[in-house]
PDB file of C-alpha atoms in Angstrom:
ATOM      1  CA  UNK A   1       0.000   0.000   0.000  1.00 59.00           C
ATOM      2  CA  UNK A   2       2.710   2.231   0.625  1.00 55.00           C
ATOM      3  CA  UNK A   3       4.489   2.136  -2.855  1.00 59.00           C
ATOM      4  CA  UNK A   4       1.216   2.647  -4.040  1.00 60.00           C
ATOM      5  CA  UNK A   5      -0.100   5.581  -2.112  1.00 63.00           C
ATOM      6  CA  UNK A   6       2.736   7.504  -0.979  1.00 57.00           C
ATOM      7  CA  UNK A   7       5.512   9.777  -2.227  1.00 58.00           C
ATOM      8  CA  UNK A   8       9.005   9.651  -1.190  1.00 55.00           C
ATOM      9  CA  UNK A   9       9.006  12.631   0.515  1.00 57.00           C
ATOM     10  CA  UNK A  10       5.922  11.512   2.391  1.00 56.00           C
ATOM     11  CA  UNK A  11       8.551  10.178   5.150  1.00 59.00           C
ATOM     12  CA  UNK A  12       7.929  11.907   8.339  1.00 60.00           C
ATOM     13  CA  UNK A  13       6.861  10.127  11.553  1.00 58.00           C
ATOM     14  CA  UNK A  14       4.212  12.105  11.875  1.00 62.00           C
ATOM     15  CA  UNK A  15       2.685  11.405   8.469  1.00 63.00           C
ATOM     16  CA  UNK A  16       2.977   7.863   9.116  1.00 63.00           C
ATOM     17  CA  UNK A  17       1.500   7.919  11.994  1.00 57.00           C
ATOM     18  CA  UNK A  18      -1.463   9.682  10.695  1.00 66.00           C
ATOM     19  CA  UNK A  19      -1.462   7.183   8.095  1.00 67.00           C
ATOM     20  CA  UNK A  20      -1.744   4.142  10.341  1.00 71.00           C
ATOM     21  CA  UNK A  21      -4.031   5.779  13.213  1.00 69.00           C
ATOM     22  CA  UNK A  22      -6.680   6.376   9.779  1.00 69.00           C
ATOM     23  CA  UNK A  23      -6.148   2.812   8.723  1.00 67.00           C
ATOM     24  CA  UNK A  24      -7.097   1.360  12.160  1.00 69.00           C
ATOM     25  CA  UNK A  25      -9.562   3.946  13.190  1.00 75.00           C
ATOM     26  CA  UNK A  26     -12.179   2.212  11.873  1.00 76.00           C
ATOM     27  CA  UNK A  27     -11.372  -1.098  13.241  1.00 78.00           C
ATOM     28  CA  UNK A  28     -15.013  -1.980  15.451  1.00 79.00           C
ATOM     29  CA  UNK A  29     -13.408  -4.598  17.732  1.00 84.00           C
ATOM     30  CA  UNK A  30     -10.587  -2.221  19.221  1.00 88.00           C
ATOM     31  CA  UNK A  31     -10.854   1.315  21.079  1.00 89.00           C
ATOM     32  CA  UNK A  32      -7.773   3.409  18.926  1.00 88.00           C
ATOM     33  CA  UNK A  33      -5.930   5.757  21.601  1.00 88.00           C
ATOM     34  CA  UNK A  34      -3.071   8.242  20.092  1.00 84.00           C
ATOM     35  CA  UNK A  35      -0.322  10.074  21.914  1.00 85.00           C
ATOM     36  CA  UNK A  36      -2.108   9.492  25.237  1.00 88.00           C
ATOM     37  CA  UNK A  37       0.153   9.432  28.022  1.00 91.00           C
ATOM     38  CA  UNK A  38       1.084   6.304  30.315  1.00 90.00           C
ATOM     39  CA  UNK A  39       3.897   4.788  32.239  1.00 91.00           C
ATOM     40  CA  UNK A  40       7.010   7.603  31.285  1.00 93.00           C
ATOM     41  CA  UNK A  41       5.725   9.537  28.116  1.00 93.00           C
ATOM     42  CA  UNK A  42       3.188   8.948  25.293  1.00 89.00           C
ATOM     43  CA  UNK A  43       2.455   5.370  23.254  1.00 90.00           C
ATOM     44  CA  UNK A  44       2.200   6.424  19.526  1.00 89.00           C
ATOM     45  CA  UNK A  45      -0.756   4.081  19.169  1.00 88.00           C
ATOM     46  CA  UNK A  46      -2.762   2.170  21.594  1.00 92.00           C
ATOM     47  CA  UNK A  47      -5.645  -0.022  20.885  1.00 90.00           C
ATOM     48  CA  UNK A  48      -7.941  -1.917  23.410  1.00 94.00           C
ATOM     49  CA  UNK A  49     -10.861  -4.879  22.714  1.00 93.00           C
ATOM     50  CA  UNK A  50     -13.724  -4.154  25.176  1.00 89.00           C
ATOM     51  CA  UNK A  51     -13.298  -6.859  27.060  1.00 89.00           C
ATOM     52  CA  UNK A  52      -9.816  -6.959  29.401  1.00 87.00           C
ATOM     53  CA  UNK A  53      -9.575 -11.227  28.745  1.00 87.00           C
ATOM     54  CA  UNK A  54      -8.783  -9.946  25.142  1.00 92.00           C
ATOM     55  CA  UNK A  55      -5.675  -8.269  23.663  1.00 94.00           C
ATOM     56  CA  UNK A  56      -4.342  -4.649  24.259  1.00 96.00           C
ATOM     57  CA  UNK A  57      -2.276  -3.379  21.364  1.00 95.00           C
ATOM     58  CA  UNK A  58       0.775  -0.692  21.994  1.00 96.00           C
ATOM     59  CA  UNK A  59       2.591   0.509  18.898  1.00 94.00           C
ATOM     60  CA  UNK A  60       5.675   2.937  18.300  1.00 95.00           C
ATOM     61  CA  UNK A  61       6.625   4.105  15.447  1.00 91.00           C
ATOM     62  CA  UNK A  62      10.263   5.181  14.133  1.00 93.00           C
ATOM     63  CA  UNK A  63      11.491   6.510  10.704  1.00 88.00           C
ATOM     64  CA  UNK A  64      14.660   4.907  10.164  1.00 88.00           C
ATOM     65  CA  UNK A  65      18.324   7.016  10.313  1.00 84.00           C
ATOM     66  CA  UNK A  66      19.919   7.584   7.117  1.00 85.00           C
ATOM     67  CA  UNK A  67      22.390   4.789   8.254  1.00 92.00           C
ATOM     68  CA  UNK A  68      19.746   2.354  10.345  1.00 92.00           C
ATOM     69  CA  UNK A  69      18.739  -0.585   9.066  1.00 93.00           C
ATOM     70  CA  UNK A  70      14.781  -1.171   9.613  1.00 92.00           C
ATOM     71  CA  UNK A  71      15.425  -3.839  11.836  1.00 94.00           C
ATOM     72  CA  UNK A  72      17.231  -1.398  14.824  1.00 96.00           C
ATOM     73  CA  UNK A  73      14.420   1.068  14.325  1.00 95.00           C
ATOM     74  CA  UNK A  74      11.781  -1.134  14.979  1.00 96.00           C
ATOM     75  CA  UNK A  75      14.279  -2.649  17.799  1.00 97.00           C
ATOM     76  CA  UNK A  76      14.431   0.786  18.881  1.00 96.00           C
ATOM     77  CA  UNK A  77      10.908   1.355  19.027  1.00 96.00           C
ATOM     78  CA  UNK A  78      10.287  -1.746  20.900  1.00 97.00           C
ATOM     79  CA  UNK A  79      12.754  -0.450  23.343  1.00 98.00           C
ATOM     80  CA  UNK A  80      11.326   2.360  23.772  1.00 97.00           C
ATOM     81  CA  UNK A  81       8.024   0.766  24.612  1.00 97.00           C
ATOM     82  CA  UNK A  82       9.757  -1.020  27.480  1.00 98.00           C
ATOM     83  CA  UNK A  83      11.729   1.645  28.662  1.00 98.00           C
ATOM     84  CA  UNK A  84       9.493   4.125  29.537  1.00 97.00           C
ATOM     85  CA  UNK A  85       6.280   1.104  30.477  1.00 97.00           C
ATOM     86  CA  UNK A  86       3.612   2.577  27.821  1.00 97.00           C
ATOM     87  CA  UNK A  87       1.700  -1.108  28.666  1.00 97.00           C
ATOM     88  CA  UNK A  88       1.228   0.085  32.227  1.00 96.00           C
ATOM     89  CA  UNK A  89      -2.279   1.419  31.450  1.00 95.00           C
ATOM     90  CA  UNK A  90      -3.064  -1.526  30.076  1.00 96.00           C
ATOM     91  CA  UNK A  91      -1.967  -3.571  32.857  1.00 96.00           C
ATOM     92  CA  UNK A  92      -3.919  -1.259  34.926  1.00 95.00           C
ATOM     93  CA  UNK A  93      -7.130  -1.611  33.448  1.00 95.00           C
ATOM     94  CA  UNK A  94      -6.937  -5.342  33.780  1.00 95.00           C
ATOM     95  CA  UNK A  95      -5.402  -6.345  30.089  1.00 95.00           C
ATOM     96  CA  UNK A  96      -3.436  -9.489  30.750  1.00 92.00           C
ATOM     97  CA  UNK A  97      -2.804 -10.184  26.932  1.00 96.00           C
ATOM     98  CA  UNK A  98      -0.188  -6.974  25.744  1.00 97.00           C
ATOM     99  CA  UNK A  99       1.218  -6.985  22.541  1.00 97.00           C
ATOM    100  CA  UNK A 100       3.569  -4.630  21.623  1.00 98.00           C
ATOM    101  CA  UNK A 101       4.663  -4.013  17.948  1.00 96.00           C
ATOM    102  CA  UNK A 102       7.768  -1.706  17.097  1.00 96.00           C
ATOM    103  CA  UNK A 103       7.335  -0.285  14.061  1.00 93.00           C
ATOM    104  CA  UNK A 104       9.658   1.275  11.279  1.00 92.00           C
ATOM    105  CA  UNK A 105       9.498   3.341   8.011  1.00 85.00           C
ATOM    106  CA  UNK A 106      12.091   3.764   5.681  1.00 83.00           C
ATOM    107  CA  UNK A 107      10.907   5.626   2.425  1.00 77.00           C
ATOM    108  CA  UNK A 108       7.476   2.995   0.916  1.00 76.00           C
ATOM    109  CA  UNK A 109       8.853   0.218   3.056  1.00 82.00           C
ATOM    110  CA  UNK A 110       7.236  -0.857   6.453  1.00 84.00           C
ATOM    111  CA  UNK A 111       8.881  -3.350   9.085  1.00 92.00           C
ATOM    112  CA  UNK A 112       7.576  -4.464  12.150  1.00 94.00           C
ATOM    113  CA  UNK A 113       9.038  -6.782  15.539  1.00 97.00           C
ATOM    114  CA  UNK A 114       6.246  -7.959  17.890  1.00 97.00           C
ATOM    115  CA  UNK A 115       7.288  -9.189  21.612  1.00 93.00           C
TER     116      UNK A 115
END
């Protein structure tokens, strides 16, 4: 979809971000949640199923460095996920099932590590 839809210079994190919180905005089984702030700063993307026994969703998005491979972004974004606890809300509200997807653009190409 991105080599389709998107120009090169299209390759900000904010325009992706945009891009995916759109795409999964109209999902009907999950609650989507930007920038809202938990554990030490603000998840890029959070989604929640109504009912706790089912999944809670964090993603983080990175654009790559002009030297980083895809793979260390989205390692980075995972990281960063840990590091500063962006699942505590969920863990809060009862989710026992957090998956946490770090997420990387470089140009039209998307790459993604799940823990």
């Amino acid at each position: 979809m991105l080599r389709k839809t998107i120009s090169y210079y299209d390759s900000t994190e904010s325009f992706y971000h945009g891009l995916i919180s759109e795409l999964l905005s109209g999902n009907v089984y999950y609650k989507v949640e930007s920038n809202r702030e938990t554990g030490g700063g603000r998840s890029d993307l959070a989604l929640y199923q109504q009912d706790v026994a089912q999944n809670a969703v964090i993603l983080e998005f990175k654009v790559c460095g002009k030297s980083e491979t895809a793979d260390d972004a989205a390692k980075r974004a995972l990281k960063q996920i840990n590091d500063r606890d962006y699942a505590s809300k969920a863990r809060e509200d009862g989710y026992k099932n957090i998956i946490k997807y770090g997420v990387a653009f470089k140009g039209k190409m998307c790459y993604a590590i799940v823990e």
